[in-house]
Amino acid sequence: MKRHFHIITYGCQMNRYDSGALRTLLEERGHKWVEHPDNADFIVVNTCAVRQHAENRALSRLSMLASMKKKRKNLLVGIMGCVAQELGEEIVQKIPTIDFIVGTDKMAVVADIADGGVNGKIFTDIDKEFRGIDIPAHIEKGARSAFVTIMRGCDNFCSYCIVPYVRGRERSRSPQKIIAEIKNAVASGIVEITLLGQNVNSYRYDALDFPALLDKIAQISGLQRIRFVTNHPKDFSPKILDTVEKHADKIPPAFHLPLQSGSDKILAAMNRKYTFSQYLRTIEQIYRRFPDAAVTTDIIAGFPGENDDDYSATLAAIDKVRFAGIFAFRYSVRQGTAASHLEDNVPEEIKIARLNEIIRKGIHYAKTYSHNLIGTVQKVLLEGDAPKNPGFLRGIAPSGRIVLFPKNEFADKIVPVKIEKAGTWILWGKI
Ligand code: SAH
Ligand code: SF4
Ligand code: F3S
Protein backbone atom coordinates (compact mmCIF):
# COMPACT_ATOMS: atom_id res chain seq x y z
CA MET A 1 0.00 0.00 0.00
CA LYS A 2 1.29 3.44 -0.91
CA ARG A 3 1.15 5.95 1.89
CA HIS A 4 0.50 9.68 2.07
CA PHE A 5 3.15 10.76 4.54
CA HIS A 6 4.22 13.78 6.55
CA ILE A 7 7.27 14.29 8.77
CA ILE A 8 7.28 16.79 11.65
CA THR A 9 10.76 17.83 12.72
CA TYR A 10 12.01 19.17 16.05
CA GLY A 11 15.60 19.90 17.08
CA CYS A 12 18.80 20.79 15.32
CA GLN A 13 19.81 20.99 11.66
CA MET A 14 20.91 17.38 11.80
CA ASN A 15 17.35 16.33 12.45
CA ARG A 16 16.18 18.54 9.59
CA TYR A 17 18.71 16.88 7.32
CA ASP A 18 17.65 13.37 8.45
CA SER A 19 14.00 14.22 7.85
CA GLY A 20 14.89 15.47 4.36
CA ALA A 21 16.79 12.26 3.57
CA LEU A 22 13.93 10.12 4.88
CA ARG A 23 11.52 12.08 2.72
CA THR A 24 13.59 11.24 -0.38
CA LEU A 25 13.72 7.57 0.62
CA LEU A 26 9.96 7.37 1.15
CA GLU A 27 9.32 9.12 -2.17
CA GLU A 28 11.67 6.73 -3.96
CA ARG A 29 9.62 3.87 -2.56
CA GLY A 30 6.51 5.38 -4.12
CA HIS A 31 4.94 7.07 -1.09
CA LYS A 32 3.58 10.57 -1.48
CA TRP A 33 4.56 13.60 0.61
CA VAL A 34 1.65 15.73 1.79
CA GLU A 35 2.10 19.24 3.15
CA HIS A 36 -0.39 18.88 5.98
CA PRO A 37 -0.59 16.09 8.61
CA ASP A 38 -4.41 16.18 8.35
CA ASN A 39 -4.10 14.73 4.86
CA ALA A 40 -1.57 12.04 5.80
CA ASP A 41 -2.09 8.39 6.67
CA PHE A 42 1.51 8.02 7.84
CA ILE A 43 3.00 10.59 10.22
CA VAL A 44 6.50 10.58 11.69
CA VAL A 45 7.68 12.95 14.41
CA ASN A 46 11.47 13.43 14.41
CA THR A 47 12.37 14.46 17.94
CA CYS A 48 14.98 16.31 20.02
CA ALA A 49 15.99 15.40 23.57
CA VAL A 50 18.55 18.13 24.26
CA ARG A 51 16.43 19.86 26.90
CA GLN A 52 13.36 18.67 28.83
CA HIS A 53 11.26 21.37 27.18
CA ALA A 54 12.10 20.15 23.66
CA GLU A 55 11.24 16.59 24.65
CA ASN A 56 7.91 17.59 26.20
CA ARG A 57 6.88 19.55 23.14
CA ALA A 58 7.56 16.65 20.80
CA LEU A 59 5.77 14.13 23.02
CA SER A 60 2.67 16.27 23.44
CA ARG A 61 2.47 16.79 19.69
CA LEU A 62 2.81 13.05 19.25
CA SER A 63 -0.05 12.37 21.73
CA MET A 64 -2.27 14.75 19.84
CA LEU A 65 -1.50 13.08 16.54
CA ALA A 66 -1.99 9.61 18.01
CA SER A 67 -5.41 10.64 19.30
CA MET A 68 -6.49 11.26 15.68
CA LYS A 69 -6.14 7.52 15.11
CA LYS A 70 -9.56 7.01 16.75
CA LYS A 71 -11.28 8.69 13.84
CA ARG A 72 -8.85 7.72 11.08
CA LYS A 73 -8.53 3.96 11.15
CA ASN A 74 -5.68 3.53 8.68
CA LEU A 75 -3.48 6.28 10.14
CA LEU A 76 -0.03 5.23 11.43
CA VAL A 77 1.81 7.57 13.83
CA GLY A 78 5.39 7.02 14.94
CA ILE A 79 8.40 8.64 16.54
CA MET A 80 12.03 8.74 15.39
CA GLY A 81 15.14 10.67 16.41
CA CYS A 82 16.71 11.47 19.75
CA VAL A 83 13.71 11.03 22.08
CA ALA A 84 12.91 7.67 20.44
CA GLN A 85 16.49 6.57 21.12
CA GLU A 86 16.46 7.96 24.66
CA LEU A 87 13.13 6.61 25.92
CA GLY A 88 12.45 3.62 23.63
CA GLU A 89 9.74 1.40 25.13
CA GLU A 90 8.83 3.98 27.77
CA ILE A 91 7.05 5.91 25.03
CA VAL A 92 4.48 3.10 24.76
CA GLN A 93 3.49 3.76 28.37
CA LYS A 94 3.04 7.46 27.64
CA ILE A 95 1.31 6.96 24.29
CA PRO A 96 -0.12 3.41 24.11
CA THR A 97 -1.50 3.79 20.58
CA ILE A 98 1.83 4.73 19.04
CA ASP A 99 2.64 2.57 16.00
CA PHE A 100 6.43 2.71 15.88
CA ILE A 101 9.50 3.91 17.78
CA VAL A 102 12.63 4.15 15.65
CA GLY A 103 16.03 5.17 17.07
CA THR A 104 18.69 7.34 15.45
CA ASP A 105 20.73 4.52 13.86
CA LYS A 106 17.67 2.71 12.52
CA MET A 107 15.91 5.53 10.67
CA ALA A 108 15.78 3.57 7.39
CA VAL A 109 13.34 1.14 9.08
CA VAL A 110 10.70 3.89 8.92
CA ALA A 111 10.54 3.36 5.16
CA ASP A 112 10.13 -0.41 5.62
CA ILE A 113 7.28 0.23 8.04
CA ALA A 114 5.61 2.49 5.48
CA ASP A 115 5.99 -0.28 2.88
CA GLY A 116 4.18 -2.65 5.28
CA GLY A 117 5.00 -6.11 6.51
CA VAL A 118 7.43 -5.17 9.27
CA ASN A 119 7.00 -7.12 12.51
CA GLY A 120 7.41 -5.31 15.82
CA LYS A 121 7.29 -1.66 16.60
CA ILE A 122 10.41 -0.75 18.60
CA PHE A 123 13.68 -0.39 16.71
CA THR A 124 16.30 1.24 18.87
CA ASP A 125 19.37 -0.96 18.38
CA ILE A 126 22.65 0.84 18.13
CA ASP A 127 24.59 0.49 14.88
CA LYS A 128 28.07 1.91 15.36
CA GLU A 129 28.70 1.89 11.61
CA PHE A 130 25.53 3.76 10.60
CA ARG A 131 26.55 6.91 8.72
CA GLY A 132 23.17 8.02 7.46
CA ILE A 133 20.93 6.56 4.76
CA ASP A 134 23.12 7.99 2.00
CA ILE A 135 20.35 9.39 -0.02
CA PRO A 136 20.29 13.05 -1.02
CA ALA A 137 18.08 14.97 1.37
CA HIS A 138 14.96 16.50 -0.21
CA ILE A 139 15.58 19.96 -1.69
CA GLU A 140 12.65 22.37 -1.85
CA LYS A 141 11.84 23.75 -5.29
CA GLY A 142 13.84 26.91 -5.94
CA ALA A 143 16.00 26.46 -2.81
CA ARG A 144 19.50 27.96 -2.95
CA SER A 145 20.85 26.55 0.27
CA ALA A 146 21.06 22.98 1.63
CA PHE A 147 22.51 20.97 4.53
CA VAL A 148 24.90 18.07 4.16
CA THR A 149 25.84 15.94 7.17
CA ILE A 150 29.54 15.09 7.27
CA MET A 151 29.55 13.16 10.53
CA ARG A 152 27.17 11.66 13.05
CA GLY A 153 27.35 11.22 16.81
CA CYS A 154 29.62 12.81 19.38
CA ASP A 155 32.47 11.60 21.61
CA ASN A 156 32.86 14.68 23.77
CA PHE A 157 30.53 13.88 26.66
CA CYS A 158 30.08 17.43 27.89
CA SER A 159 28.66 16.65 31.31
CA TYR A 160 25.23 18.28 30.72
CA CYS A 161 24.62 16.84 27.26
CA ILE A 162 22.51 13.89 26.15
CA VAL A 163 23.63 13.92 22.50
CA PRO A 164 26.43 11.30 22.86
CA TYR A 165 23.88 8.93 24.44
CA VAL A 166 21.17 9.37 21.84
CA ARG A 167 23.30 9.83 18.73
CA GLY A 168 26.07 7.41 19.64
CA ARG A 169 29.80 7.55 18.90
CA GLU A 170 31.35 9.86 16.38
CA ARG A 171 31.43 8.55 12.79
CA SER A 172 32.64 10.51 9.77
CA ARG A 173 31.18 10.03 6.31
CA SER A 174 33.48 9.32 3.40
CA PRO A 175 34.58 12.38 1.41
CA GLN A 176 33.45 10.67 -1.82
CA LYS A 177 29.88 10.44 -0.54
CA ILE A 178 29.89 13.99 0.82
CA ILE A 179 31.26 15.42 -2.41
CA ALA A 180 28.89 13.40 -4.60
CA GLU A 181 25.97 14.66 -2.53
CA ILE A 182 27.11 18.28 -2.81
CA LYS A 183 27.63 17.99 -6.58
CA ASN A 184 24.17 16.54 -6.89
CA ALA A 185 22.72 19.46 -4.88
CA VAL A 186 24.62 21.99 -7.01
CA ALA A 187 23.24 20.35 -10.17
CA SER A 188 19.73 20.99 -8.84
CA GLY A 189 20.36 24.69 -8.26
CA ILE A 190 21.91 24.84 -4.79
CA VAL A 191 24.70 27.42 -4.39
CA GLU A 192 25.23 27.34 -0.61
CA ILE A 193 25.97 24.26 1.51
CA THR A 194 26.07 24.04 5.30
CA LEU A 195 28.20 21.14 6.52
CA LEU A 196 26.77 19.53 9.64
CA GLY A 197 28.20 17.65 12.60
CA GLN A 198 28.09 17.89 16.41
CA ASN A 199 31.77 18.78 16.24
CA VAL A 200 32.86 19.21 12.63
CA ASN A 201 36.40 20.07 13.77
CA SER A 202 37.03 16.45 14.71
CA TYR A 203 36.01 15.13 11.27
CA ARG A 204 38.45 12.47 10.16
CA TYR A 205 38.22 9.91 7.37
CA ASP A 206 41.44 7.92 6.94
CA ALA A 207 44.05 10.68 6.71
CA LEU A 208 41.61 13.42 5.75
CA ASP A 209 40.86 15.97 8.47
CA PHE A 210 38.33 18.79 8.53
CA PRO A 211 40.46 21.56 6.94
CA ALA A 212 41.43 19.15 4.13
CA LEU A 213 37.79 18.18 3.56
CA LEU A 214 36.81 21.85 3.50
CA ASP A 215 39.54 22.53 0.94
CA LYS A 216 38.26 19.72 -1.31
CA ILE A 217 34.66 20.92 -1.05
CA ALA A 218 35.65 24.50 -1.86
CA GLN A 219 36.92 23.25 -5.23
CA ILE A 220 33.52 21.96 -6.35
CA SER A 221 32.56 24.10 -9.31
CA GLY A 222 29.27 25.92 -9.14
CA LEU A 223 29.26 25.86 -5.35
CA GLN A 224 29.44 29.45 -4.23
CA ARG A 225 29.25 29.43 -0.46
CA ILE A 226 30.14 26.99 2.31
CA ARG A 227 29.16 27.18 5.97
CA PHE A 228 29.78 24.68 8.74
CA VAL A 229 28.40 23.98 12.23
CA THR A 230 29.29 23.24 14.98
CA ASN A 231 32.85 23.98 16.01
CA HIS A 232 34.28 22.92 19.34
CA PRO A 233 36.70 25.43 20.91
CA LYS A 234 39.01 22.62 22.04
CA ASP A 235 39.45 21.36 18.45
CA PHE A 236 39.26 24.60 16.46
CA SER A 237 42.67 24.94 14.79
CA PRO A 238 44.51 27.70 12.88
CA LYS A 239 44.52 25.29 9.92
CA ILE A 240 40.78 25.91 9.60
CA LEU A 241 41.46 29.64 9.40
CA ASP A 242 44.10 28.99 6.69
CA THR A 243 41.51 27.16 4.61
CA VAL A 244 38.88 29.84 5.16
CA GLU A 245 41.42 32.47 4.08
CA LYS A 246 42.48 30.45 1.03
CA HIS A 247 38.86 30.24 -0.12
CA ALA A 248 37.76 33.65 1.13
CA ASP A 249 35.50 34.05 -1.90
CA LYS A 250 33.53 30.95 -0.90
CA ILE A 251 33.85 30.42 2.84
CA PRO A 252 32.59 33.39 4.85
CA PRO A 253 34.36 34.07 8.17
CA ALA A 254 31.33 33.06 10.23
CA PHE A 255 32.16 30.84 13.17
CA HIS A 256 29.76 29.30 15.66
CA LEU A 257 31.96 28.58 18.68
CA PRO A 258 29.90 27.53 21.71
CA LEU A 259 31.45 28.99 24.87
CA GLN A 260 28.81 27.64 27.35
CA SER A 261 30.30 29.59 30.32
CA GLY A 262 32.95 32.23 31.02
CA SER A 263 33.98 30.60 34.30
CA ASP A 264 36.88 28.13 34.28
CA LYS A 265 35.41 26.30 37.26
CA ILE A 266 32.12 25.73 35.41
CA LEU A 267 33.88 24.89 32.13
CA ALA A 268 35.81 22.17 33.96
CA ALA A 269 32.61 20.84 35.58
CA MET A 270 31.04 20.81 32.12
CA ASN A 271 34.00 18.75 30.80
CA ARG A 272 34.56 21.26 28.01
CA LYS A 273 38.39 20.84 28.07
CA TYR A 274 39.33 24.52 27.59
CA THR A 275 39.66 27.58 29.80
CA PHE A 276 38.25 30.98 28.96
CA SER A 277 41.72 32.36 28.21
CA GLN A 278 42.31 29.55 25.68
CA TYR A 279 38.96 30.34 24.13
CA LEU A 280 39.85 34.02 23.97
CA ARG A 281 43.14 33.24 22.23
CA THR A 282 41.20 31.48 19.46
CA ILE A 283 38.86 34.46 19.17
CA GLU A 284 41.79 36.87 18.94
CA GLN A 285 43.30 34.80 16.12
CA ILE A 286 39.98 34.92 14.30
CA TYR A 287 39.56 38.70 14.67
CA ARG A 288 43.21 39.33 13.72
CA ARG A 289 42.74 37.53 10.42
CA PHE A 290 39.08 38.42 9.79
CA PRO A 291 38.27 41.74 11.46
CA ASP A 292 34.62 41.53 10.40
CA ALA A 293 34.18 37.86 11.40
CA ALA A 294 30.77 36.87 12.74
CA VAL A 295 31.43 34.85 15.88
CA THR A 296 28.32 33.34 17.44
CA THR A 297 27.96 31.19 20.52
CA ASP A 298 25.84 29.08 22.88
CA ILE A 299 25.64 29.79 26.61
CA ILE A 300 24.02 27.75 29.39
CA ALA A 301 22.64 29.68 32.38
CA GLY A 302 22.44 28.05 35.80
CA PHE A 303 24.64 24.97 35.48
CA PRO A 304 24.95 23.17 38.89
CA GLY A 305 27.27 25.11 41.20
CA GLU A 306 27.17 28.33 39.13
CA ASN A 307 27.47 31.15 41.69
CA ASP A 308 27.40 34.94 41.24
CA ASP A 309 31.12 35.05 40.43
CA ASP A 310 30.79 32.38 37.73
CA TYR A 311 27.83 34.20 36.27
CA SER A 312 29.74 37.53 36.30
CA ALA A 313 32.62 35.80 34.51
CA THR A 314 30.18 34.78 31.75
CA LEU A 315 28.91 38.37 31.40
CA ALA A 316 32.49 39.66 31.29
CA ALA A 317 33.33 37.07 28.62
CA ILE A 318 30.42 38.27 26.49
CA ASP A 319 31.68 41.87 26.79
CA LYS A 320 35.17 40.78 25.75
CA VAL A 321 34.19 38.73 22.71
CA ARG A 322 31.30 40.92 21.48
CA PHE A 323 29.49 38.04 19.78
CA ALA A 324 27.50 38.64 16.61
CA GLY A 325 24.83 36.38 18.11
CA ILE A 326 24.17 34.36 21.28
CA PHE A 327 21.91 31.34 21.72
CA ALA A 328 21.25 31.11 25.45
CA PHE A 329 19.60 28.25 27.33
CA ARG A 330 18.49 27.52 30.85
CA TYR A 331 20.27 24.44 32.23
CA SER A 332 18.04 21.38 31.97
CA VAL A 333 18.90 18.11 33.74
CA ARG A 334 19.18 15.17 31.35
CA GLN A 335 18.93 11.71 32.92
CA GLY A 336 22.01 9.58 32.50
CA THR A 337 24.45 12.45 31.89
CA ALA A 338 27.36 13.06 34.30
CA ALA A 339 25.83 16.38 35.44
CA SER A 340 22.57 14.65 36.37
CA HIS A 341 24.42 13.34 39.44
CA LEU A 342 25.17 16.91 40.57
CA GLU A 343 22.57 18.78 42.54
CA ASP A 344 20.58 21.08 40.21
CA ASN A 345 21.05 23.80 42.82
CA VAL A 346 20.57 27.11 41.04
CA PRO A 347 17.00 28.20 41.87
CA GLU A 348 14.74 28.45 38.85
CA GLU A 349 14.10 32.20 39.28
CA ILE A 350 17.85 32.86 39.34
CA LYS A 351 18.37 30.73 36.24
CA ILE A 352 15.68 32.75 34.49
CA ALA A 353 17.10 36.10 35.63
CA ARG A 354 20.59 35.13 34.44
CA LEU A 355 19.24 33.80 31.18
CA ASN A 356 17.35 37.04 30.53
CA GLU A 357 20.40 39.18 31.18
CA ILE A 358 22.52 37.01 28.85
CA ILE A 359 19.85 37.31 26.17
CA ARG A 360 19.70 41.09 26.66
CA LYS A 361 23.46 41.42 26.30
CA GLY A 362 23.37 39.08 23.31
CA ILE A 363 20.87 41.34 21.56
CA HIS A 364 22.93 44.43 22.38
CA TYR A 365 26.05 43.00 20.69
CA ALA A 366 24.06 41.53 17.82
CA LYS A 367 22.73 45.03 17.12
CA THR A 368 26.23 46.49 17.40
CA TYR A 369 27.54 43.92 14.92
CA SER A 370 24.76 44.70 12.45
CA HIS A 371 25.18 48.47 12.80
CA ASN A 372 28.88 48.19 12.04
CA LEU A 373 27.93 46.79 8.62
CA ILE A 374 26.16 50.02 7.60
CA GLY A 375 28.04 51.56 4.67
CA THR A 376 29.71 48.26 3.68
CA VAL A 377 28.96 46.26 0.55
CA GLN A 378 27.81 42.72 1.39
CA LYS A 379 27.76 39.79 -1.03
CA VAL A 380 24.21 38.62 -0.54
CA LEU A 381 23.01 35.17 -1.49
CA LEU A 382 19.61 35.81 -3.03
CA GLU A 383 16.81 33.63 -1.66
CA GLY A 384 13.81 35.20 -3.38
CA ASP A 385 10.94 37.55 -2.60
CA ALA A 386 10.83 38.87 0.97
CA PRO A 387 7.60 37.27 2.26
CA LYS A 388 6.63 40.10 4.64
CA ASN A 389 7.94 43.02 2.58
CA PRO A 390 6.26 43.31 -0.82
CA GLY A 391 8.55 44.84 -3.45
CA PHE A 392 11.67 43.59 -1.64
CA LEU A 393 14.03 40.70 -2.19
CA ARG A 394 15.55 38.71 0.64
CA GLY A 395 19.00 37.18 0.90
CA ILE A 396 21.71 36.12 3.31
CA ALA A 397 24.95 38.03 3.96
CA PRO A 398 28.23 36.14 4.57
CA SER A 399 27.76 36.70 8.32
CA GLY A 400 24.40 34.95 8.15
CA ARG A 401 22.39 38.16 8.59
CA ILE A 402 19.20 38.51 6.56
CA VAL A 403 19.38 41.31 3.99
CA LEU A 404 16.36 43.01 2.39
CA PHE A 405 16.68 45.19 -0.69
CA PRO A 406 14.31 46.61 -3.33
CA LYS A 407 13.37 44.23 -6.13
CA ASN A 408 15.74 44.28 -9.07
CA GLU A 409 15.28 42.18 -12.17
CA PHE A 410 19.03 41.94 -12.69
CA ALA A 411 19.60 40.32 -9.31
CA ASP A 412 21.72 37.19 -9.76
CA LYS A 413 22.42 34.37 -7.30
CA ILE A 414 24.95 36.41 -5.33
CA VAL A 415 24.42 40.16 -5.36
CA PRO A 416 26.47 43.03 -3.96
CA VAL A 417 24.25 45.07 -1.65
CA LYS A 418 25.24 48.33 0.01
CA ILE A 419 23.89 48.31 3.56
CA GLU A 420 22.04 51.46 4.58
CA LYS A 421 20.08 50.48 7.68
CA ALA A 422 20.36 47.79 10.34
CA GLY A 423 18.16 46.16 12.97
CA THR A 424 19.34 43.39 15.29
CA TRP A 425 19.25 40.50 12.81
CA ILE A 426 18.11 42.20 9.61
CA LEU A 427 19.98 44.60 7.30
CA TRP A 428 18.46 46.84 4.62
CA GLY A 429 20.28 48.07 1.55
CA LYS A 430 20.38 48.64 -2.21
CA ILE A 431 22.09 46.82 -5.05
N1 SAH B 1 27.31 19.84 19.31
C1 SAH B 1 26.87 21.14 19.42
C2 SAH B 1 25.39 21.31 19.75
C3 SAH B 1 24.89 20.70 20.99
S1 SAH B 1 23.26 21.07 21.45
C4 SAH B 1 27.79 21.84 20.37
O1 SAH B 1 28.64 21.24 20.95
O2 SAH B 1 27.68 23.03 20.49
C5 SAH B 1 23.21 22.84 21.31
C6 SAH B 1 23.36 23.58 22.58
O3 SAH B 1 22.38 23.20 23.51
C7 SAH B 1 24.66 23.37 23.31
O4 SAH B 1 25.71 24.10 22.77
C8 SAH B 1 24.30 23.82 24.71
O5 SAH B 1 24.50 25.21 24.86
C9 SAH B 1 22.82 23.53 24.79
N2 SAH B 1 22.55 22.40 25.69
C10 SAH B 1 22.95 21.12 25.54
N3 SAH B 1 22.54 20.37 26.59
C11 SAH B 1 21.87 21.21 27.43
C12 SAH B 1 21.21 21.04 28.69
N4 SAH B 1 21.18 19.87 29.31
N5 SAH B 1 20.63 22.14 29.25
C13 SAH B 1 20.66 23.33 28.63
N6 SAH B 1 21.27 23.54 27.45
C14 SAH B 1 21.87 22.50 26.85
FE1 SF4 C 1 26.88 17.77 23.40
FE2 SF4 C 1 29.33 18.57 23.92
FE3 SF4 C 1 28.89 16.80 21.98
FE4 SF4 C 1 28.13 19.30 21.66
S1 SF4 C 1 30.23 18.61 21.89
S2 SF4 C 1 26.93 17.49 21.20
S3 SF4 C 1 27.52 19.91 23.72
S4 SF4 C 1 28.57 16.46 24.16
FE1 F3S D 1 18.37 17.60 19.68
FE2 F3S D 1 19.25 15.30 18.85
FE3 F3S D 1 19.97 17.54 17.61
S1 F3S D 1 19.01 15.89 20.95
S2 F3S D 1 19.96 19.02 19.24
S3 F3S D 1 17.95 16.72 17.71
S4 F3S D 1 21.22 15.74 17.94
Coordinates of N, CA and C and ligand atoms in Angstrom, one line a residue, residues 50 153-164 198-199 230 232 258 260 270-272, ligand 2:
V50 N 17.4 17.4 23.7 CA 18.5 18.1 24.3 C 18.2 18.8 25.6
G153 N 26.9 11.6 15.5 CA 27.4 11.2 16.8 C 28.3 12.2 17.4
C154 N 28.7 11.9 18.7 CA 29.6 12.8 19.4 C 30.4 12.0 20.5
D155 N 31.6 12.3 20.6 CA 32.5 11.6 21.6 C 32.9 12.5 22.8
N156 N 32.3 13.7 22.8 CA 32.9 14.7 23.8 C 32.3 14.6 25.2
F157 N 31.1 14.1 25.3 CA 30.5 13.9 26.7 C 30.7 15.1 27.5
C158 N 30.2 16.3 27.0 CA 30.1 17.4 27.9 C 29.1 17.0 29.0
S159 N 29.4 17.3 30.2 CA 28.7 16.7 31.3 C 27.2 16.9 31.3
Y160 N 26.7 18.0 30.7 CA 25.2 18.3 30.7 C 24.5 17.6 29.6
C161 N 25.2 17.1 28.6 CA 24.6 16.8 27.3 C 24.2 15.4 27.0
I162 N 23.1 15.2 26.4 CA 22.5 13.9 26.1 C 22.9 13.4 24.8
V163 N 23.4 14.3 23.9 CA 23.6 13.9 22.5 C 24.5 12.7 22.3
P164 N 25.6 12.5 23.1 CA 26.4 11.3 22.9 C 25.7 10.0 23.2
Q198 N 28.1 17.4 15.0 CA 28.1 17.9 16.4 C 29.4 18.6 16.7
N199 N 30.5 18.1 16.1 CA 31.8 18.8 16.2 C 32.5 18.6 14.9
T230 N 28.8 22.3 14.0 CA 29.3 23.2 15.0 C 30.8 23.0 15.2
H232 N 34.0 23.1 17.9 CA 34.3 22.9 19.3 C 35.6 23.7 19.7
P258 N 30.6 27.5 20.4 CA 29.9 27.5 21.7 C 30.8 27.7 22.9
Q260 N 29.6 28.3 26.3 CA 28.8 27.6 27.4 C 28.9 28.4 28.7
M270 N 31.8 21.2 33.3 CA 31.0 20.8 32.1 C 31.8 19.8 31.2
N271 N 33.1 19.6 31.6 CA 34.0 18.7 30.8 C 34.2 19.3 29.4
R272 N 34.4 20.6 29.3 CA 34.6 21.3 28.0 C 36.0 21.2 27.5
Ligands
SF4_2 FE1 26.9 17.8 23.4 FE2 29.3 18.6 23.9 FE3 28.9 16.8 22.0 FE4 28.1 19.3 21.7 S1 30.2 18.6 21.9 S2 26.9 17.5 21.2 S3 27.5 19.9 23.7 S4 28.6 16.5 24.2

